[in-house]
Amino acid sequence: MGKKHVFDSVIVGSGLASLVCGAELSLRGHRVAILEREAVAGGCMRTEEVTLPGFRHDVFAMSLPLFTTAAHYPTLGPLREEHGLELASARIPTAVATPDGASLLLTQSRD
């Protein structure tokens, strides 16, 4: 018979909320298992080729501002530092180009 694993909590799915929940519980001393059916953790937030070969996009990255401004973000600071996670923002985070040649750039400037 194989080794038995004992967990205080089992989380199904590895989206952003599940990963934050698991991190918060583990910081409080809980033994946590996070189960994911896909090959990569992160739920709908990932980097993939979704348009043309060689063009990688941060899919659903508009959720990152919600992550960095939420109450849990400072709590997870020690874990982020320990694992080398640093989130960087681009000066022009979003751009849209249409087939007719029109474009729109979204910047972080209020101007």
PDB file of N, CA and C in Angstrom:
ATOM      1  N   MET A   1       0.834  -1.171   0.000  1.00  0.00           N
ATOM      2  CA  MET A   1       0.000   0.000   0.000  1.00  0.00           C
ATOM      3  C   MET A   1       0.889   1.248   0.000  1.00  0.00           C
ATOM      4  N   GLY A   2       0.499   2.265  -0.772  1.00  0.00           N
ATOM      5  CA  GLY A   2       1.308   3.462  -0.919  1.00  0.00           C
ATOM      6  C   GLY A   2       1.252   4.365   0.301  1.00  0.00           C
ATOM      7  N   LYS A   3       2.071   5.380   0.282  1.00  0.00           N
ATOM      8  CA  LYS A   3       2.127   6.355   1.363  1.00  0.00           C
ATOM      9  C   LYS A   3       0.826   7.148   1.408  1.00  0.00           C
ATOM     10  N   LYS A   4       0.287   7.366   2.584  1.00  0.00           N
ATOM     11  CA  LYS A   4      -0.935   8.143   2.745  1.00  0.00           C
ATOM     12  C   LYS A   4      -0.574   9.609   2.922  1.00  0.00           C
ATOM     13  N   HIS A   5      -1.340  10.457   2.280  1.00  0.00           N
ATOM     14  CA  HIS A   5      -1.158  11.903   2.425  1.00  0.00           C
ATOM     15  C   HIS A   5      -2.309  12.442   3.258  1.00  0.00           C
ATOM     16  N   VAL A   6      -1.995  13.286   4.191  1.00  0.00           N
ATOM     17  CA  VAL A   6      -3.023  13.875   5.035  1.00  0.00           C
ATOM     18  C   VAL A   6      -3.014  15.381   4.803  1.00  0.00           C
ATOM     19  N   PHE A   7      -4.180  15.898   4.448  1.00  0.00           N
ATOM     20  CA  PHE A   7      -4.318  17.328   4.199  1.00  0.00           C
ATOM     21  C   PHE A   7      -5.414  17.891   5.084  1.00  0.00           C
ATOM     22  N   ASP A   8      -5.253  19.133   5.481  1.00  0.00           N
ATOM     23  CA  ASP A   8      -6.303  19.832   6.210  1.00  0.00           C
ATOM     24  C   ASP A   8      -7.353  20.366   5.243  1.00  0.00           C
ATOM     25  N   SER A   9      -6.911  20.719   4.043  1.00  0.00           N
ATOM     26  CA  SER A   9      -7.813  21.274   3.030  1.00  0.00           C
ATOM     27  C   SER A   9      -7.426  20.742   1.666  1.00  0.00           C
ATOM     28  N   VAL A  10      -8.434  20.490   0.839  1.00  0.00           N
ATOM     29  CA  VAL A  10      -8.225  20.118  -0.562  1.00  0.00           C
ATOM     30  C   VAL A  10      -8.991  21.122  -1.397  1.00  0.00           C
ATOM     31  N   ILE A  11      -8.282  21.772  -2.318  1.00  0.00           N
ATOM     32  CA  ILE A  11      -8.880  22.784  -3.188  1.00  0.00           C
ATOM     33  C   ILE A  11      -8.918  22.223  -4.599  1.00  0.00           C
ATOM     34  N   VAL A  12     -10.084  22.291  -5.218  1.00  0.00           N
ATOM     35  CA  VAL A  12     -10.240  21.783  -6.575  1.00  0.00           C
ATOM     36  C   VAL A  12     -10.164  22.958  -7.540  1.00  0.00           C
ATOM     37  N   GLY A  13      -9.212  22.900  -8.451  1.00  0.00           N
ATOM     38  CA  GLY A  13      -8.983  23.985  -9.407  1.00  0.00           C
ATOM     39  C   GLY A  13      -7.811  24.833  -8.955  1.00  0.00           C
ATOM     40  N   SER A  14      -7.026  25.316  -9.917  1.00  0.00           N
ATOM     41  CA  SER A  14      -5.832  26.082  -9.566  1.00  0.00           C
ATOM     42  C   SER A  14      -5.860  27.480 -10.163  1.00  0.00           C
ATOM     43  N   GLY A  15      -7.051  28.056 -10.223  1.00  0.00           N
ATOM     44  CA  GLY A  15      -7.160  29.451 -10.664  1.00  0.00           C
ATOM     45  C   GLY A  15      -6.582  30.378  -9.609  1.00  0.00           C
ATOM     46  N   LEU A  16      -6.593  31.656  -9.908  1.00  0.00           N
ATOM     47  CA  LEU A  16      -5.978  32.649  -9.026  1.00  0.00           C
ATOM     48  C   LEU A  16      -6.559  32.597  -7.621  1.00  0.00           C
ATOM     49  N   ALA A  17      -7.878  32.525  -7.498  1.00  0.00           N
ATOM     50  CA  ALA A  17      -8.491  32.504  -6.169  1.00  0.00           C
ATOM     51  C   ALA A  17      -8.089  31.243  -5.406  1.00  0.00           C
ATOM     52  N   SER A  18      -8.018  30.111  -6.085  1.00  0.00           N
ATOM     53  CA  SER A  18      -7.621  28.864  -5.430  1.00  0.00           C
ATOM     54  C   SER A  18      -6.175  28.928  -4.959  1.00  0.00           C
ATOM     55  N   LEU A  19      -5.292  29.473  -5.784  1.00  0.00           N
ATOM     56  CA  LEU A  19      -3.885  29.579  -5.400  1.00  0.00           C
ATOM     57  C   LEU A  19      -3.701  30.517  -4.218  1.00  0.00           C
ATOM     58  N   VAL A  20      -4.439  31.634  -4.204  1.00  0.00           N
ATOM     59  CA  VAL A  20      -4.368  32.564  -3.077  1.00  0.00           C
ATOM     60  C   VAL A  20      -4.905  31.888  -1.818  1.00  0.00           C
ATOM     61  N   CYS A  21      -6.026  31.187  -1.946  1.00  0.00           N
ATOM     62  CA  CYS A  21      -6.607  30.472  -0.802  1.00  0.00           C
ATOM     63  C   CYS A  21      -5.598  29.464  -0.243  1.00  0.00           C
ATOM     64  N   GLY A  22      -4.988  28.684  -1.117  1.00  0.00           N
ATOM     65  CA  GLY A  22      -3.999  27.705  -0.683  1.00  0.00           C
ATOM     66  C   GLY A  22      -2.807  28.348  -0.002  1.00  0.00           C
ATOM     67  N   ALA A  23      -2.344  29.467  -0.548  1.00  0.00           N
ATOM     68  CA  ALA A  23      -1.199  30.172   0.045  1.00  0.00           C
ATOM     69  C   ALA A  23      -1.566  30.715   1.422  1.00  0.00           C
ATOM     70  N   GLU A  24      -2.742  31.326   1.530  1.00  0.00           N
ATOM     71  CA  GLU A  24      -3.174  31.888   2.821  1.00  0.00           C
ATOM     72  C   GLU A  24      -3.313  30.785   3.870  1.00  0.00           C
ATOM     73  N   LEU A  25      -3.919  29.664   3.492  1.00  0.00           N
ATOM     74  CA  LEU A  25      -4.065  28.550   4.434  1.00  0.00           C
ATOM     75  C   LEU A  25      -2.712  27.987   4.854  1.00  0.00           C
ATOM     76  N   SER A  26      -1.796  27.851   3.887  1.00  0.00           N
ATOM     77  CA  SER A  26      -0.477  27.301   4.228  1.00  0.00           C
ATOM     78  C   SER A  26       0.302  28.244   5.135  1.00  0.00           C
ATOM     79  N   LEU A  27       0.118  29.554   4.973  1.00  0.00           N
ATOM     80  CA  LEU A  27       0.776  30.510   5.868  1.00  0.00           C
ATOM     81  C   LEU A  27       0.271  30.374   7.302  1.00  0.00           C
ATOM     82  N   ARG A  28      -0.927  29.843   7.439  1.00  0.00           N
ATOM     83  CA  ARG A  28      -1.516  29.638   8.770  1.00  0.00           C
ATOM     84  C   ARG A  28      -1.254  28.218   9.296  1.00  0.00           C
ATOM     85  N   GLY A  29      -0.368  27.482   8.614  1.00  0.00           N
ATOM     86  CA  GLY A  29       0.036  26.183   9.091  1.00  0.00           C
ATOM     87  C   GLY A  29      -0.791  25.002   8.601  1.00  0.00           C
ATOM     88  N   HIS A  30      -1.717  25.241   7.686  1.00  0.00           N
ATOM     89  CA  HIS A  30      -2.538  24.150   7.157  1.00  0.00           C
ATOM     90  C   HIS A  30      -1.779  23.390   6.076  1.00  0.00           C
ATOM     91  N   ARG A  31      -2.035  22.110   5.983  1.00  0.00           N
ATOM     92  CA  ARG A  31      -1.492  21.288   4.899  1.00  0.00           C
ATOM     93  C   ARG A  31      -2.539  21.290   3.795  1.00  0.00           C
ATOM     94  N   VAL A  32      -2.167  21.795   2.625  1.00  0.00           N
ATOM     95  CA  VAL A  32      -3.116  22.046   1.542  1.00  0.00           C
ATOM     96  C   VAL A  32      -2.731  21.266   0.296  1.00  0.00           C
ATOM     97  N   ALA A  33      -3.732  20.677  -0.341  1.00  0.00           N
ATOM     98  CA  ALA A  33      -3.551  20.068  -1.662  1.00  0.00           C
ATOM     99  C   ALA A  33      -4.407  20.845  -2.645  1.00  0.00           C
ATOM    100  N   ILE A  34      -3.811  21.233  -3.768  1.00  0.00           N
ATOM    101  CA  ILE A  34      -4.564  21.896  -4.838  1.00  0.00           C
ATOM    102  C   ILE A  34      -4.566  20.954  -6.026  1.00  0.00           C
ATOM    103  N   LEU A  35      -5.752  20.591  -6.481  1.00  0.00           N
ATOM    104  CA  LEU A  35      -5.912  19.668  -7.598  1.00  0.00           C
ATOM    105  C   LEU A  35      -6.288  20.432  -8.859  1.00  0.00           C
ATOM    106  N   GLU A  36      -5.654  20.094  -9.971  1.00  0.00           N
ATOM    107  CA  GLU A  36      -5.924  20.765 -11.254  1.00  0.00           C
ATOM    108  C   GLU A  36      -5.993  19.715 -12.356  1.00  0.00           C
ATOM    109  N   ARG A  37      -7.010  19.787 -13.197  1.00  0.00           N
ATOM    110  CA  ARG A  37      -7.141  18.814 -14.291  1.00  0.00           C
ATOM    111  C   ARG A  37      -6.275  19.160 -15.489  1.00  0.00           C
ATOM    112  N   GLU A  38      -5.916  20.432 -15.647  1.00  0.00           N
ATOM    113  CA  GLU A  38      -5.100  20.848 -16.788  1.00  0.00           C
ATOM    114  C   GLU A  38      -3.620  20.610 -16.493  1.00  0.00           C
ATOM    115  N   ALA A  39      -2.796  20.665 -17.524  1.00  0.00           N
ATOM    116  CA  ALA A  39      -1.357  20.429 -17.369  1.00  0.00           C
ATOM    117  C   ALA A  39      -0.641  21.600 -16.691  1.00  0.00           C
ATOM    118  N   VAL A  40      -1.251  22.789 -16.714  1.00  0.00           N
ATOM    119  CA  VAL A  40      -0.627  23.988 -16.175  1.00  0.00           C
ATOM    120  C   VAL A  40      -1.559  24.628 -15.152  1.00  0.00           C
ATOM    121  N   ALA A  41      -0.995  25.042 -14.028  1.00  0.00           N
ATOM    122  CA  ALA A  41      -1.787  25.738 -13.000  1.00  0.00           C
ATOM    123  C   ALA A  41      -2.065  27.170 -13.433  1.00  0.00           C
ATOM    124  N   GLY A  42      -3.057  27.784 -12.840  1.00  0.00           N
ATOM    125  CA  GLY A  42      -3.338  29.188 -13.096  1.00  0.00           C
ATOM    126  C   GLY A  42      -4.727  29.468 -13.623  1.00  0.00           C
ATOM    127  N   GLY A  43      -5.502  28.437 -13.879  1.00  0.00           N
ATOM    128  CA  GLY A  43      -6.853  28.662 -14.385  1.00  0.00           C
ATOM    129  C   GLY A  43      -6.816  29.357 -15.733  1.00  0.00           C
ATOM    130  N   CYS A  44      -7.626  30.391 -15.872  1.00  0.00           N
ATOM    131  CA  CYS A  44      -7.711  31.062 -17.177  1.00  0.00           C
ATOM    132  C   CYS A  44      -6.582  32.075 -17.391  1.00  0.00           C
ATOM    133  N   MET A  45      -5.774  32.358 -16.356  1.00  0.00           N
ATOM    134  CA  MET A  45      -4.660  33.294 -16.522  1.00  0.00           C
ATOM    135  C   MET A  45      -3.416  32.523 -16.916  1.00  0.00           C
ATOM    136  N   ARG A  46      -2.968  32.721 -18.140  1.00  0.00           N
ATOM    137  CA  ARG A  46      -1.780  32.025 -18.628  1.00  0.00           C
ATOM    138  C   ARG A  46      -1.254  32.757 -19.853  1.00  0.00           C
ATOM    139  N   THR A  47      -0.074  32.389 -20.289  1.00  0.00           N
ATOM    140  CA  THR A  47       0.502  32.925 -21.518  1.00  0.00           C
ATOM    141  C   THR A  47       0.415  31.839 -22.573  1.00  0.00           C
ATOM    142  N   GLU A  48      -0.225  32.154 -23.706  1.00  0.00           N
ATOM    143  CA  GLU A  48      -0.428  31.161 -24.763  1.00  0.00           C
ATOM    144  C   GLU A  48      -0.371  31.819 -26.136  1.00  0.00           C
ATOM    145  N   GLU A  49      -0.143  30.993 -27.130  1.00  0.00           N
ATOM    146  CA  GLU A  49      -0.299  31.426 -28.519  1.00  0.00           C
ATOM    147  C   GLU A  49      -1.772  31.265 -28.863  1.00  0.00           C
ATOM    148  N   VAL A  50      -2.489  32.379 -28.965  1.00  0.00           N
ATOM    149  CA  VAL A  50      -3.927  32.285 -29.235  1.00  0.00           C
ATOM    150  C   VAL A  50      -4.335  32.900 -30.573  1.00  0.00           C
ATOM    151  N   THR A  51      -3.429  33.608 -31.208  1.00  0.00           N
ATOM    152  CA  THR A  51      -3.779  34.220 -32.502  1.00  0.00           C
ATOM    153  C   THR A  51      -2.961  33.591 -33.620  1.00  0.00           C
ATOM    154  N   LEU A  52      -1.711  33.954 -33.697  1.00  0.00           N
ATOM    155  CA  LEU A  52      -0.825  33.452 -34.739  1.00  0.00           C
ATOM    156  C   LEU A  52       0.371  32.747 -34.109  1.00  0.00           C
ATOM    157  N   PRO A  53       0.954  31.772 -34.801  1.00  0.00           N
ATOM    158  CA  PRO A  53       2.137  31.097 -34.260  1.00  0.00           C
ATOM    159  C   PRO A  53       3.249  32.103 -33.931  1.00  0.00           C
ATOM    160  N   GLY A  54       3.837  31.954 -32.764  1.00  0.00           N
ATOM    161  CA  GLY A  54       4.922  32.834 -32.341  1.00  0.00           C
ATOM    162  C   GLY A  54       4.472  34.068 -31.584  1.00  0.00           C
ATOM    163  N   PHE A  55       3.181  34.380 -31.584  1.00  0.00           N
ATOM    164  CA  PHE A  55       2.656  35.536 -30.863  1.00  0.00           C
ATOM    165  C   PHE A  55       2.020  35.044 -29.568  1.00  0.00           C
ATOM    166  N   ARG A  56       2.692  35.339 -28.468  1.00  0.00           N
ATOM    167  CA  ARG A  56       2.205  34.872 -27.161  1.00  0.00           C
ATOM    168  C   ARG A  56       1.467  36.011 -26.467  1.00  0.00           C
ATOM    169  N   HIS A  57       0.352  35.664 -25.847  1.00  0.00           N
ATOM    170  CA  HIS A  57      -0.515  36.649 -25.196  1.00  0.00           C
ATOM    171  C   HIS A  57      -0.726  36.259 -23.741  1.00  0.00           C
ATOM    172  N   ASP A  58      -0.812  37.262 -22.876  1.00  0.00           N
ATOM    173  CA  ASP A  58      -1.172  37.026 -21.483  1.00  0.00           C
ATOM    174  C   ASP A  58      -2.689  36.996 -21.418  1.00  0.00           C
ATOM    175  N   VAL A  59      -3.226  35.795 -21.454  1.00  0.00           N
ATOM    176  CA  VAL A  59      -4.669  35.601 -21.490  1.00  0.00           C
ATOM    177  C   VAL A  59      -5.258  35.938 -20.120  1.00  0.00           C
ATOM    178  N   PHE A  60      -6.274  36.739 -20.113  1.00  0.00           N
ATOM    179  CA  PHE A  60      -7.017  37.150 -18.912  1.00  0.00           C
ATOM    180  C   PHE A  60      -6.150  37.941 -17.936  1.00  0.00           C
ATOM    181  N   ALA A  61      -5.115  38.603 -18.433  1.00  0.00           N
ATOM    182  CA  ALA A  61      -4.204  39.350 -17.564  1.00  0.00           C
ATOM    183  C   ALA A  61      -4.857  40.579 -16.954  1.00  0.00           C
ATOM    184  N   MET A  62      -6.059  40.957 -17.439  1.00  0.00           N
ATOM    185  CA  MET A  62      -6.719  42.119 -16.849  1.00  0.00           C
ATOM    186  C   MET A  62      -7.106  41.861 -15.394  1.00  0.00           C
ATOM    187  N   SER A  63      -7.015  40.613 -14.933  1.00  0.00           N
ATOM    188  CA  SER A  63      -7.295  40.295 -13.537  1.00  0.00           C
ATOM    189  C   SER A  63      -6.128  40.632 -12.614  1.00  0.00           C
ATOM    190  N   LEU A  64      -4.935  40.844 -13.156  1.00  0.00           N
ATOM    191  CA  LEU A  64      -3.769  41.131 -12.308  1.00  0.00           C
ATOM    192  C   LEU A  64      -3.935  42.385 -11.459  1.00  0.00           C
ATOM    193  N   PRO A  65      -4.511  43.485 -11.969  1.00  0.00           N
ATOM    194  CA  PRO A  65      -4.710  44.644 -11.088  1.00  0.00           C
ATOM    195  C   PRO A  65      -5.607  44.317  -9.895  1.00  0.00           C
ATOM    196  N   LEU A  66      -6.597  43.472 -10.091  1.00  0.00           N
ATOM    197  CA  LEU A  66      -7.458  43.071  -8.977  1.00  0.00           C
ATOM    198  C   LEU A  66      -6.656  42.278  -7.951  1.00  0.00           C
ATOM    199  N   PHE A  67      -5.719  41.458  -8.434  1.00  0.00           N
ATOM    200  CA  PHE A  67      -4.866  40.663  -7.556  1.00  0.00           C
ATOM    201  C   PHE A  67      -3.940  41.552  -6.739  1.00  0.00           C
ATOM    202  N   THR A  68      -3.309  42.516  -7.388  1.00  0.00           N
ATOM    203  CA  THR A  68      -2.309  43.345  -6.708  1.00  0.00           C
ATOM    204  C   THR A  68      -2.922  44.406  -5.807  1.00  0.00           C
ATOM    205  N   THR A  69      -4.204  44.705  -5.959  1.00  0.00           N
ATOM    206  CA  THR A  69      -4.837  45.709  -5.096  1.00  0.00           C
ATOM    207  C   THR A  69      -5.732  45.079  -4.029  1.00  0.00           C
ATOM    208  N   ALA A  70      -5.834  43.761  -4.005  1.00  0.00           N
ATOM    209  CA  ALA A  70      -6.680  43.076  -3.017  1.00  0.00           C
ATOM    210  C   ALA A  70      -5.973  42.986  -1.665  1.00  0.00           C
ATOM    211  N   ALA A  71      -6.766  42.737  -0.625  1.00  0.00           N
ATOM    212  CA  ALA A  71      -6.255  42.718   0.748  1.00  0.00           C
ATOM    213  C   ALA A  71      -5.202  41.630   0.973  1.00  0.00           C
ATOM    214  N   HIS A  72      -5.269  40.540   0.240  1.00  0.00           N
ATOM    215  CA  HIS A  72      -4.331  39.433   0.465  1.00  0.00           C
ATOM    216  C   HIS A  72      -2.932  39.708  -0.094  1.00  0.00           C
ATOM    217  N   TYR A  73      -2.801  40.656  -1.010  1.00  0.00           N
ATOM    218  CA  TYR A  73      -1.521  40.869  -1.692  1.00  0.00           C
ATOM    219  C   TYR A  73      -0.376  41.157  -0.713  1.00  0.00           C
ATOM    220  N   PRO A  74      -0.549  42.089   0.230  1.00  0.00           N
ATOM    221  CA  PRO A  74       0.550  42.323   1.182  1.00  0.00           C
ATOM    222  C   PRO A  74       0.829  41.104   2.066  1.00  0.00           C
ATOM    223  N   THR A  75      -0.204  40.354   2.411  1.00  0.00           N
ATOM    224  CA  THR A  75      -0.036  39.164   3.242  1.00  0.00           C
ATOM    225  C   THR A  75       0.861  38.139   2.559  1.00  0.00           C
ATOM    226  N   LEU A  76       0.749  38.058   1.236  1.00  0.00           N
ATOM    227  CA  LEU A  76       1.530  37.082   0.483  1.00  0.00           C
ATOM    228  C   LEU A  76       2.931  37.589   0.132  1.00  0.00           C
ATOM    229  N   GLY A  77       3.271  38.790   0.588  1.00  0.00           N
ATOM    230  CA  GLY A  77       4.575  39.376   0.286  1.00  0.00           C
ATOM    231  C   GLY A  77       5.756  38.472   0.595  1.00  0.00           C
ATOM    232  N   PRO A  78       5.826  37.892   1.794  1.00  0.00           N
ATOM    233  CA  PRO A  78       6.965  37.011   2.102  1.00  0.00           C
ATOM    234  C   PRO A  78       7.054  35.807   1.165  1.00  0.00           C
ATOM    235  N   LEU A  79       5.922  35.221   0.797  1.00  0.00           N
ATOM    236  CA  LEU A  79       5.940  34.091  -0.135  1.00  0.00           C
ATOM    237  C   LEU A  79       6.386  34.536  -1.524  1.00  0.00           C
ATOM    238  N   ARG A  80       5.899  35.707  -1.953  1.00  0.00           N
ATOM    239  CA  ARG A  80       6.302  36.219  -3.270  1.00  0.00           C
ATOM    240  C   ARG A  80       7.809  36.423  -3.310  1.00  0.00           C
ATOM    241  N   GLU A  81       8.353  37.034  -2.266  1.00  0.00           N
ATOM    242  CA  GLU A  81       9.796  37.286  -2.208  1.00  0.00           C
ATOM    243  C   GLU A  81      10.585  35.983  -2.150  1.00  0.00           C
ATOM    244  N   GLU A  82      10.128  35.044  -1.338  1.00  0.00           N
ATOM    245  CA  GLU A  82      10.826  33.764  -1.184  1.00  0.00           C
ATOM    246  C   GLU A  82      10.932  33.021  -2.513  1.00  0.00           C
ATOM    247  N   HIS A  83       9.903  33.130  -3.327  1.00  0.00           N
ATOM    248  CA  HIS A  83       9.880  32.401  -4.598  1.00  0.00           C
ATOM    249  C   HIS A  83      10.246  33.273  -5.799  1.00  0.00           C
ATOM    250  N   GLY A  84      10.641  34.516  -5.541  1.00  0.00           N
ATOM    251  CA  GLY A  84      11.118  35.383  -6.611  1.00  0.00           C
ATOM    252  C   GLY A  84      10.037  35.923  -7.526  1.00  0.00           C
ATOM    253  N   LEU A  85       8.797  35.989  -7.044  1.00  0.00           N
ATOM    254  CA  LEU A  85       7.712  36.513  -7.873  1.00  0.00           C
ATOM    255  C   LEU A  85       7.677  38.025  -7.788  1.00  0.00           C
ATOM    256  N   GLU A  86       7.846  38.645  -8.929  1.00  0.00           N
ATOM    257  CA  GLU A  86       7.759  40.102  -9.016  1.00  0.00           C
ATOM    258  C   GLU A  86       6.880  40.426 -10.211  1.00  0.00           C
ATOM    259  N   LEU A  87       5.822  41.178  -9.970  1.00  0.00           N
ATOM    260  CA  LEU A  87       4.925  41.556 -11.055  1.00  0.00           C
ATOM    261  C   LEU A  87       5.348  42.913 -11.598  1.00  0.00           C
ATOM    262  N   ALA A  88       5.481  42.997 -12.888  1.00  0.00           N
ATOM    263  CA  ALA A  88       5.900  44.238 -13.533  1.00  0.00           C
ATOM    264  C   ALA A  88       4.770  44.733 -14.417  1.00  0.00           C
ATOM    265  N   SER A  89       4.579  46.035 -14.443  1.00  0.00           N
ATOM    266  CA  SER A  89       3.558  46.644 -15.288  1.00  0.00           C
ATOM    267  C   SER A  89       4.218  47.340 -16.470  1.00  0.00           C
ATOM    268  N   ALA A  90       3.597  47.226 -17.612  1.00  0.00           N
ATOM    269  CA  ALA A  90       4.087  47.905 -18.807  1.00  0.00           C
ATOM    270  C   ALA A  90       3.517  49.315 -18.872  1.00  0.00           C
ATOM    271  N   ARG A  91       4.258  50.224 -19.471  1.00  0.00           N
ATOM    272  CA  ARG A  91       3.776  51.604 -19.629  1.00  0.00           C
ATOM    273  C   ARG A  91       2.540  51.627 -20.508  1.00  0.00           C
ATOM    274  N   ILE A  92       2.509  50.786 -21.540  1.00  0.00           N
ATOM    275  CA  ILE A  92       1.354  50.651 -22.421  1.00  0.00           C
ATOM    276  C   ILE A  92       0.907  49.189 -22.328  1.00  0.00           C
ATOM    277  N   PRO A  93       0.027  48.873 -21.358  1.00  0.00           N
ATOM    278  CA  PRO A  93      -0.318  47.484 -21.122  1.00  0.00           C
ATOM    279  C   PRO A  93      -1.276  46.871 -22.135  1.00  0.00           C
ATOM    280  N   THR A  94      -2.022  47.697 -22.849  1.00  0.00           N
ATOM    281  CA  THR A  94      -3.035  47.156 -23.758  1.00  0.00           C
ATOM    282  C   THR A  94      -3.052  47.928 -25.065  1.00  0.00           C
ATOM    283  N   ALA A  95      -3.166  47.202 -26.158  1.00  0.00           N
ATOM    284  CA  ALA A  95      -3.314  47.820 -27.471  1.00  0.00           C
ATOM    285  C   ALA A  95      -4.238  46.943 -28.304  1.00  0.00           C
ATOM    286  N   VAL A  96      -4.980  47.585 -29.172  1.00  0.00           N
ATOM    287  CA  VAL A  96      -5.894  46.870 -30.061  1.00  0.00           C
ATOM    288  C   VAL A  96      -5.645  47.360 -31.477  1.00  0.00           C
ATOM    289  N   ALA A  97      -5.516  46.443 -32.404  1.00  0.00           N
ATOM    290  CA  ALA A  97      -5.392  46.780 -33.825  1.00  0.00           C
ATOM    291  C   ALA A  97      -6.540  46.102 -34.566  1.00  0.00           C
ATOM    292  N   THR A  98      -7.151  46.835 -35.470  1.00  0.00           N
ATOM    293  CA  THR A  98      -8.270  46.283 -36.238  1.00  0.00           C
ATOM    294  C   THR A  98      -7.833  46.042 -37.677  1.00  0.00           C
ATOM    295  N   PRO A  99      -8.552  45.184 -38.403  1.00  0.00           N
ATOM    296  CA  PRO A  99      -8.175  44.882 -39.788  1.00  0.00           C
ATOM    297  C   PRO A  99      -8.110  46.101 -40.707  1.00  0.00           C
ATOM    298  N   ASP A 100      -8.863  47.157 -40.385  1.00  0.00           N
ATOM    299  CA  ASP A 100      -8.847  48.349 -41.251  1.00  0.00           C
ATOM    300  C   ASP A 100      -7.671  49.282 -40.967  1.00  0.00           C
ATOM    301  N   GLY A 101      -6.796  48.884 -40.036  1.00  0.00           N
ATOM    302  CA  GLY A 101      -5.609  49.678 -39.746  1.00  0.00           C
ATOM    303  C   GLY A 101      -5.751  50.622 -38.567  1.00  0.00           C
ATOM    304  N   ALA A 102      -6.950  50.758 -38.026  1.00  0.00           N
ATOM    305  CA  ALA A 102      -7.136  51.610 -36.855  1.00  0.00           C
ATOM    306  C   ALA A 102      -6.517  50.931 -35.636  1.00  0.00           C
ATOM    307  N   SER A 103      -6.120  51.737 -34.665  1.00  0.00           N
ATOM    308  CA  SER A 103      -5.544  51.166 -33.448  1.00  0.00           C
ATOM    309  C   SER A 103      -5.886  52.043 -32.252  1.00  0.00           C
ATOM    310  N   LEU A 104      -5.763  51.449 -31.090  1.00  0.00           N
ATOM    311  CA  LEU A 104      -6.001  52.152 -29.845  1.00  0.00           C
ATOM    312  C   LEU A 104      -4.986  51.652 -28.830  1.00  0.00           C
ATOM    313  N   LEU A 105      -4.308  52.594 -28.166  1.00  0.00           N
ATOM    314  CA  LEU A 105      -3.359  52.248 -27.111  1.00  0.00           C
ATOM    315  C   LEU A 105      -3.941  52.686 -25.783  1.00  0.00           C
ATOM    316  N   LEU A 106      -3.897  51.805 -24.805  1.00  0.00           N
ATOM    317  CA  LEU A 106      -4.377  52.114 -23.469  1.00  0.00           C
ATOM    318  C   LEU A 106      -3.165  52.245 -22.574  1.00  0.00           C
ATOM    319  N   THR A 107      -2.945  53.412 -21.999  1.00  0.00           N
ATOM    320  CA  THR A 107      -1.781  53.637 -21.143  1.00  0.00           C
ATOM    321  C   THR A 107      -2.218  53.735 -19.693  1.00  0.00           C
ATOM    322  N   GLN A 108      -1.246  53.867 -18.800  1.00  0.00           N
ATOM    323  CA  GLN A 108      -1.566  54.034 -17.384  1.00  0.00           C
ATOM    324  C   GLN A 108      -1.667  55.501 -17.002  1.00  0.00           C
ATOM    325  N   SER A 109      -1.457  56.410 -17.935  1.00  0.00           N
ATOM    326  CA  SER A 109      -1.521  57.828 -17.671  1.00  0.00           C
ATOM    327  C   SER A 109      -2.981  58.295 -17.627  1.00  0.00           C
ATOM    328  N   ARG A 110      -3.299  59.170 -16.683  1.00  0.00           N
ATOM    329  CA  ARG A 110      -4.662  59.732 -16.624  1.00  0.00           C
ATOM    330  C   ARG A 110      -4.874  60.775 -17.712  1.00  0.00           C
ATOM    331  N   ASP A 111      -3.777  61.257 -18.311  1.00  0.00           N
ATOM    332  CA  ASP A 111      -3.897  62.229 -19.410  1.00  0.00           C
ATOM    333  C   ASP A 111      -4.483  61.540 -20.622  1.00  0.00           C
TER     334      ASP A 111
END
